Short mmCIF file of C-alpha atoms in Angstrom, two decimals:
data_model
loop_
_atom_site.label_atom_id
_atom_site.label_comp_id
_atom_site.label_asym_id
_atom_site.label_seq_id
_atom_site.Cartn_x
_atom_site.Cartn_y
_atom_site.Cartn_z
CA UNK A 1 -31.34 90.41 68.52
CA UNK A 2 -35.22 88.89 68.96
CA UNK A 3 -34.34 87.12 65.25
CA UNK A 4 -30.52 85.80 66.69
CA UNK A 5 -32.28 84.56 69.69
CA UNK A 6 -35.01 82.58 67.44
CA UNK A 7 -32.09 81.02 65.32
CA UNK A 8 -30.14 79.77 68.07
CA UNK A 9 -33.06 78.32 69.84
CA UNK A 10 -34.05 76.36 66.32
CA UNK A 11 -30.56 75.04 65.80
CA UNK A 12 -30.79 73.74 69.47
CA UNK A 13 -33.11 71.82 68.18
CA UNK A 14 -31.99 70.35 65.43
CA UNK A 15 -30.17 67.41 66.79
CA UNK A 16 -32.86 66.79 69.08
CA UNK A 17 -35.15 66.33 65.78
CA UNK A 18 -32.57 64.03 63.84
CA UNK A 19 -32.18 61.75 67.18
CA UNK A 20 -36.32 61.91 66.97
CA UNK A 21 -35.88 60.52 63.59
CA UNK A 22 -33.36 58.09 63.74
CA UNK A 23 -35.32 56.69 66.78
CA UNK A 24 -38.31 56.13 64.51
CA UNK A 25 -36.46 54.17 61.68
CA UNK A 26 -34.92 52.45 64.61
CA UNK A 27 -33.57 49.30 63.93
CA UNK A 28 -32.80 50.51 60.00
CA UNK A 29 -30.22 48.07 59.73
CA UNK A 30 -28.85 44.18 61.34
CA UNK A 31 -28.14 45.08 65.45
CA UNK A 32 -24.93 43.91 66.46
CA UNK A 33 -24.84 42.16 70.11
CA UNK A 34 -21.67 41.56 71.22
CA UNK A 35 -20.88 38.92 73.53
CA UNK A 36 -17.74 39.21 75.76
CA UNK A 37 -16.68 35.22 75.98
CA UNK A 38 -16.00 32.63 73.62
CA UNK A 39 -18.71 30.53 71.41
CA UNK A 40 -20.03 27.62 73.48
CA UNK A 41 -19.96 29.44 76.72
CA UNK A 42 -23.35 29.77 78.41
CA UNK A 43 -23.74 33.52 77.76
CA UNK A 44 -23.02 33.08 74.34
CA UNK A 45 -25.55 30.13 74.53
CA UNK A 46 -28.10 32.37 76.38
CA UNK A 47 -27.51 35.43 74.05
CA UNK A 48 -28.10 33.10 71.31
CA UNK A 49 -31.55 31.71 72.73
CA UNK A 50 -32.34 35.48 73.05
CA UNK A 51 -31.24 36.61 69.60
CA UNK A 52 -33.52 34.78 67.15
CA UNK A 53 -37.47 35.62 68.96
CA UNK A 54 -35.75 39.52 69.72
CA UNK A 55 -35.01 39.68 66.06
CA UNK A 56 -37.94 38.64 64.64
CA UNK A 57 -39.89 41.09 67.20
CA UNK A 58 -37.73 43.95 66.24
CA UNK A 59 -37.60 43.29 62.44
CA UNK A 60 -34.06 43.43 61.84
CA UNK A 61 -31.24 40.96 62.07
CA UNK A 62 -29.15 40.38 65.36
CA UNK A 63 -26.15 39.39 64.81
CA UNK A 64 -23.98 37.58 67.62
CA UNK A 65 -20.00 39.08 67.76
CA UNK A 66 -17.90 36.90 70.36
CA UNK A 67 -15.09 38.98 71.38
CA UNK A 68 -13.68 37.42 74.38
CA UNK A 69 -10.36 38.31 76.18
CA UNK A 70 -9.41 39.56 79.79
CA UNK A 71 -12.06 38.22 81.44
CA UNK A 72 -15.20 39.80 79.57
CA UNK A 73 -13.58 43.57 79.41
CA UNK A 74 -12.16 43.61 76.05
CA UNK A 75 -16.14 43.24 74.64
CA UNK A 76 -17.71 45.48 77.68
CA UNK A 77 -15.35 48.18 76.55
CA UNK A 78 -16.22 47.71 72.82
CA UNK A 79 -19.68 48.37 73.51
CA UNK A 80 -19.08 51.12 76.22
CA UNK A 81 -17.23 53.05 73.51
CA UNK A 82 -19.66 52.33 70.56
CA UNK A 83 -21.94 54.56 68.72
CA UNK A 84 -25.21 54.41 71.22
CA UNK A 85 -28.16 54.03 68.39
CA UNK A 86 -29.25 50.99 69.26
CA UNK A 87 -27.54 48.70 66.67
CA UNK A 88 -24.82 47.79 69.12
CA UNK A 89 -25.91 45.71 72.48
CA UNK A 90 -24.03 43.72 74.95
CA UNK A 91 -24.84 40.40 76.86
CA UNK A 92 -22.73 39.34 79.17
CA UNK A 93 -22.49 38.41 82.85
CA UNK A 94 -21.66 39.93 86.23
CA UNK A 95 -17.66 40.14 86.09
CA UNK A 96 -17.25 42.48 83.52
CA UNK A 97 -20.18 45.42 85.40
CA UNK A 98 -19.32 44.15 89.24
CA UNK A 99 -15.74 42.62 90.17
CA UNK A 100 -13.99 43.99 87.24
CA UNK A 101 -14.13 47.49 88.47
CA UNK A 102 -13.61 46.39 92.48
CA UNK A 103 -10.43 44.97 91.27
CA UNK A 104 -9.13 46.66 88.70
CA UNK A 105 -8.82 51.03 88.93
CA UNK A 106 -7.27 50.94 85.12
CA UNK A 107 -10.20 49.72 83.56
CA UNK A 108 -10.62 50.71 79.67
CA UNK A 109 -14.40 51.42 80.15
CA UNK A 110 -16.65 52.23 83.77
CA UNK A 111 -19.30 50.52 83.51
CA UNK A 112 -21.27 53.05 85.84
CA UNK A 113 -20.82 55.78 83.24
CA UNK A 114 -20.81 54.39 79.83
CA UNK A 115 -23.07 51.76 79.91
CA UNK A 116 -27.27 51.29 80.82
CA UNK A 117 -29.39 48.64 81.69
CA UNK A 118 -32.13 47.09 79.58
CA UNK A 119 -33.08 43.78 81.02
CA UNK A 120 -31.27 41.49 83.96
CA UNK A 121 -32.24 38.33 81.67
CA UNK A 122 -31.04 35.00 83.76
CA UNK A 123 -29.25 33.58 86.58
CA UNK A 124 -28.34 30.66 88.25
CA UNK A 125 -26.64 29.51 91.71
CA UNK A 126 -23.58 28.29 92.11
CA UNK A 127 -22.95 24.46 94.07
CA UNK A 128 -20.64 23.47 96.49
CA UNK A 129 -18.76 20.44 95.34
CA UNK A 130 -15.89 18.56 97.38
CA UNK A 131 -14.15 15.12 95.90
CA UNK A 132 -15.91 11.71 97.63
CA UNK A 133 -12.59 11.25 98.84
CA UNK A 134 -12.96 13.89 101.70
CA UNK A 135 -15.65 12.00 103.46
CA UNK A 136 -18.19 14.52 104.01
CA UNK A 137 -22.21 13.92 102.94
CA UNK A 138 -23.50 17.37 103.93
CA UNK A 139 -22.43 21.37 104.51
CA UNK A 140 -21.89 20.97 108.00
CA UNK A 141 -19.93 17.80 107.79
CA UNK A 142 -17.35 19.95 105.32
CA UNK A 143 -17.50 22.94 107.74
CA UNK A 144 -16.24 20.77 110.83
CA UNK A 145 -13.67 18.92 108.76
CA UNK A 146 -12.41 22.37 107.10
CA UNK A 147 -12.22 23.39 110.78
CA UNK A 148 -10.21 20.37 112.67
CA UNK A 149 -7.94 20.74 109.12
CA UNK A 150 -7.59 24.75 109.45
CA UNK A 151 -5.33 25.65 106.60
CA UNK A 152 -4.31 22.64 105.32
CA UNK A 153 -7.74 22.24 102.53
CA UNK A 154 -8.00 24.07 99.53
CA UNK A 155 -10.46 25.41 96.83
CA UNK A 156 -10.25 26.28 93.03
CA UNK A 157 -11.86 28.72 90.98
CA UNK A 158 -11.58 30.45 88.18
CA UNK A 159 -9.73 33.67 88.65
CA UNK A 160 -9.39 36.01 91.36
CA UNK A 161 -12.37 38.07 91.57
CA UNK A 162 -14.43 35.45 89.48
CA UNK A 163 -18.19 34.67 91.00
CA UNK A 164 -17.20 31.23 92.18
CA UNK A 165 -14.08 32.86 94.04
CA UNK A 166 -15.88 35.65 95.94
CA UNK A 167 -19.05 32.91 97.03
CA UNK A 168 -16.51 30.30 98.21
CA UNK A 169 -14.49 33.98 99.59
CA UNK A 170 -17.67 35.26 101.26
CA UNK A 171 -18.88 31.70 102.70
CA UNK A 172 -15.66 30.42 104.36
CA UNK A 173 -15.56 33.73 106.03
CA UNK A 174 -19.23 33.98 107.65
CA UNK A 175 -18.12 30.21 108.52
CA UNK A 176 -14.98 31.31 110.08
CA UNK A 177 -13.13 28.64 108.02
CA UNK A 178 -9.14 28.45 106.41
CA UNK A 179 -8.64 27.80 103.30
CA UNK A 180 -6.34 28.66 100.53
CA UNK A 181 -7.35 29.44 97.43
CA UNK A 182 -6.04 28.29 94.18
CA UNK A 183 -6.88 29.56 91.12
CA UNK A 184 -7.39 28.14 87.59
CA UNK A 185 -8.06 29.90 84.32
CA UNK A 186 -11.07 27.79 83.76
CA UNK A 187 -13.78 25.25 85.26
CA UNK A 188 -12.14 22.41 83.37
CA UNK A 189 -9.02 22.86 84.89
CA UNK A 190 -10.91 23.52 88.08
CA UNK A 191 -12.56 19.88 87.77
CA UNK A 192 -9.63 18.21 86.69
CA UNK A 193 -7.81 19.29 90.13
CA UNK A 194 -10.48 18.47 92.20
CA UNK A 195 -11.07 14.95 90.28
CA UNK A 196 -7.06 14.72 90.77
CA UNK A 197 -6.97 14.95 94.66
CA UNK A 198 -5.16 18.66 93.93
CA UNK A 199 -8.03 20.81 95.69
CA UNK A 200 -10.75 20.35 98.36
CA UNK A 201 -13.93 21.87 97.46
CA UNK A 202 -14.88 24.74 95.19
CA UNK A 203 -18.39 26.78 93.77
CA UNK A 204 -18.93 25.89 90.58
CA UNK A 205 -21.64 26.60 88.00
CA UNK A 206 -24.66 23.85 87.87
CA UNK A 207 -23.50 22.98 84.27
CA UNK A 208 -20.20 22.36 84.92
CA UNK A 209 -20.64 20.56 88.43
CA UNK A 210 -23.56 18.37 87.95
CA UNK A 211 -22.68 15.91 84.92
CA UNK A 212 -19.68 14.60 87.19
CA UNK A 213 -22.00 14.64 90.85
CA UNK A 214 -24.13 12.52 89.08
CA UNK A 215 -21.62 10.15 87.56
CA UNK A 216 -20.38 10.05 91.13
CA UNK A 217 -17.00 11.67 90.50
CA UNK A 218 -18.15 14.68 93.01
CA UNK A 219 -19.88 14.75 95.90
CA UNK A 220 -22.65 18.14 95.82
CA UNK A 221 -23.07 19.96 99.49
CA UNK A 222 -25.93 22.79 98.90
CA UNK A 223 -26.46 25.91 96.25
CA UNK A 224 -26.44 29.34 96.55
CA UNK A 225 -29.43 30.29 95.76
CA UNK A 226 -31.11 31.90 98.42
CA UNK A 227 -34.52 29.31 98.40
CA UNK A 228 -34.77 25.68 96.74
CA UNK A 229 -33.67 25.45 93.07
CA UNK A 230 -36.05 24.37 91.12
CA UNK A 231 -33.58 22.06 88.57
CA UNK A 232 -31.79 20.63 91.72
CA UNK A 233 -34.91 21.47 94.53
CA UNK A 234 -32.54 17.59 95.60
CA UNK A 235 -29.83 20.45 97.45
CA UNK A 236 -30.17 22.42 100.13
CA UNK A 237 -29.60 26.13 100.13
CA UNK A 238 -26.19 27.34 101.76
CA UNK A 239 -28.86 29.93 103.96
CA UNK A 240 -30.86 26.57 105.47
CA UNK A 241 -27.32 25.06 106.10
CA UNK A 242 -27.18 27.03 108.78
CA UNK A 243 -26.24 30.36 107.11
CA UNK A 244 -29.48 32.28 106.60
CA UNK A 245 -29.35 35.13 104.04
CA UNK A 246 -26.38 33.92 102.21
CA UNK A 247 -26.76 34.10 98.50
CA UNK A 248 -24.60 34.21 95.81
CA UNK A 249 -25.87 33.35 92.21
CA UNK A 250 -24.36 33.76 88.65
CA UNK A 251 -26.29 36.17 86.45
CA UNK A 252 -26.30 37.76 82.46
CA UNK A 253 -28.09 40.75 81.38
CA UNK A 254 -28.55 42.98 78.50
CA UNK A 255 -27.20 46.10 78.15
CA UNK A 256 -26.49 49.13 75.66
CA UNK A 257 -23.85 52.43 75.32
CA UNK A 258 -24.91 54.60 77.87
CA UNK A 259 -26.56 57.16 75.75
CA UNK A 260 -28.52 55.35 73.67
CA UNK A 261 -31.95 56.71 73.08
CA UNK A 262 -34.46 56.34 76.27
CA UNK A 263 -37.28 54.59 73.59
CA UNK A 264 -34.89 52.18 71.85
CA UNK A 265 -34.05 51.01 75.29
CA UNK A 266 -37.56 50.42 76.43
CA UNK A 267 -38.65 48.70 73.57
CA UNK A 268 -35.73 46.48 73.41
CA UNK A 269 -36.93 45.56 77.20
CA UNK A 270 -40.11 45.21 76.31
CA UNK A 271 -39.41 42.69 73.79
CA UNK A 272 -36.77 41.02 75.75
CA UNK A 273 -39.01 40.71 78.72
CA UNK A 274 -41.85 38.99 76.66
CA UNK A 275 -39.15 36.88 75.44
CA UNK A 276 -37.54 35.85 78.28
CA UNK A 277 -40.82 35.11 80.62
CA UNK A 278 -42.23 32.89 77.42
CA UNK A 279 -42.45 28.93 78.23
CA UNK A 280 -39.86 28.67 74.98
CA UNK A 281 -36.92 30.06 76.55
CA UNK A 282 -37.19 29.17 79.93
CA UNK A 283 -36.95 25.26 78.22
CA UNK A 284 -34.11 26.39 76.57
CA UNK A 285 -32.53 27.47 79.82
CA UNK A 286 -33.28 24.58 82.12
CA UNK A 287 -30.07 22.28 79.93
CA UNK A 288 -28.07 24.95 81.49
CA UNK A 289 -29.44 25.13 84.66
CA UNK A 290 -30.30 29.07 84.46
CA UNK A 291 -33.85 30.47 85.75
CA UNK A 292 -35.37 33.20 83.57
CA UNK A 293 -35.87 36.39 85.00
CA UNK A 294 -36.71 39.15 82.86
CA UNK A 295 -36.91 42.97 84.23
CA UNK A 296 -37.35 46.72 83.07
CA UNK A 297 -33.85 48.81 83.20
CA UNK A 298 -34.60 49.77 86.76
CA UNK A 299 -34.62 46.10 87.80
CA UNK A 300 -31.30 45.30 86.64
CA UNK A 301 -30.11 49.09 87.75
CA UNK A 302 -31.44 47.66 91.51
CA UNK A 303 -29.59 44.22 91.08
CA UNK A 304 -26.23 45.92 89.69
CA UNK A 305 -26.37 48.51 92.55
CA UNK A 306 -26.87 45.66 95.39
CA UNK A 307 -23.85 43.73 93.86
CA UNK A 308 -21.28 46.82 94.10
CA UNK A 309 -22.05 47.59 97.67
CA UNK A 310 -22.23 43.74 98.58
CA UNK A 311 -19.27 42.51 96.81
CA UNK A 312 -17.28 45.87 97.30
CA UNK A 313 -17.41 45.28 100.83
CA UNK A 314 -16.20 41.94 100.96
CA UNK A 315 -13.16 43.11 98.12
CA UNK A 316 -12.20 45.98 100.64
CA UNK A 317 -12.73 43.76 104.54
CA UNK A 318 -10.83 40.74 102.80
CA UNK A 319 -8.04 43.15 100.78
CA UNK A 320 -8.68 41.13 97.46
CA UNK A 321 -6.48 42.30 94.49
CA UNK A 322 -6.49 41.30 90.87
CA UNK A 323 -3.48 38.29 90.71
#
């Protein structure tokens, strides 16, 4: 019996000794990072940026795989369901981990379960941008106007449950404002309305909004970032509008199946934090109007957790369903 005891104790072990030595060949061949949105976008920009130095650090290949579709779940349910040895990561941005699940109870992946943190990499605010034609130079101006108007504005995004949707969502009601949303299936088509007289105002990414504010074809009201921005320190914040606390910024982070090994996650953060704090990429990021960040798991664990409960509330006070 002693002897049985002995053998079943060693075979315990076993599998805890091969994961001990795949972790030490670790990465033994190129590391897939798969990237939930098309080529072009600016995650697939950022992951890109990211890609080359982490490679070189980690001596092996990385090798970028765009699967877009469904809003960023058809990728962030690839890598939930992937082999978790560290040659599969994921980069992507807030939707798929945060509003995805809110919205959405038949979900092919929970993010919760299936996937972990390694580094909250970037993020940037969103702006509030409104067509010349409505006659309003600052926040307040649009607020009274929306006001004396009460349900006859509008505002784009793109999608139901997208970032810019829940800011513009979350702002108009701690203003106390009406106005209908209308949404797109992109920014483009988001710009092209508002440049056609078709919608009112709208959030919209930095890189997206600024090129036509500053060849006069929209007018910018403040960003969302909860102090100045440092690439448009020009705006006010929404929070010094009048609004304090309000914040609502775009973000990408890196992330892995949820059982990958514990040291093949912290040394792909370690990396990616030298990386992403380096002079090099935060140049790469200012074209795109994104602010490095760079954290351990537990920082983007904290940011992840503050997003469900913030933007779960607002989903459940304001009844917001997937269209």
């Amino acid at each position: 019996m002693p002897r049985r005891r002995e053998l079943l104790a060693a075979s315990a072990l076993l599998p805890l000794a091969g994961a001990s030595r795949a972790e030490a060949v670790w990465p033994s061949r190129p590391i897939r990072l798969v990237v939930p949105f098309p080529g072009g976008s600016s995650p697939d920009l950022i992951a890109r940026y990211l890609a080359e130095p982490l490679a070189q650090a980690l001596g092996q290949p990385i090798v970028i795989d765009n699967k877009p579709g469904a809003g960023g779940n058809i990728g962030t349910g690839a890598v939930a369901k992937a082999t978790p040895d560290g040659h599969t990561l994921l980069f992507t941005i807030q939707g798929p981990l945060i509003t995805a699940p809110l919205l959405s109870k038949a979900l092919p992946y929970d993010p919760a379960r299936e996937l972990r943190s390694v580094s909250f990499v970037a993020s940037s605010p969103n702006v509030l941008v409104v067509p010349p034609s409505l006659g309003v130079e600052t926040l307040a101006q649009f607020v009274a106007l929306a006001k004396r108007r009460a349900g006859a504005l509008n505002y784009g995004s793109v999608g139901t449950g997208s970032a810019a949707h829940l800011a513009m969502a979350s702002f108009i009601t701690r203003a106390g404002l009406s106005i209908v949303h209308v949404p797109y299936a992109g920014f483009p088509q988001v710009v092209n309305a508002m440049l056609a007289g078709q919608i009112h105002a709208g959030f919209m990414v930095p890189a997206i909004a600024m090129p036509q504010v500053k060849a006069g074809k929209l007018k910018a009201l403040a960003v969302t970032s909860a102090g100045r921005f440092a690439a448009l320190a020009e705006l006010p914040t929404v929070a010094e509008s009048g609004y304090p606390g309000f914040e609502a910024t775009s973000w990408q982070a890196l992330l892995a199946p949820a059982r990958t090994p514990d040291a093949i996650v912290r040394r792909v953060a370690a990396e990616t934090i030298r990386i992403v704090r380096g002079e090099g990429f935060r140049r790469e990021l200012l074209p795109l109007y994104f602010s490095a960040a760079g954290t351990a798991p537990e920082g983007l664990d904290a940011l992840m957790r503050d997003e469900r409960v913030r933007w779960g509330a607002l989903v459940k006070q304001l009844r917001i369903e997937r269209e």
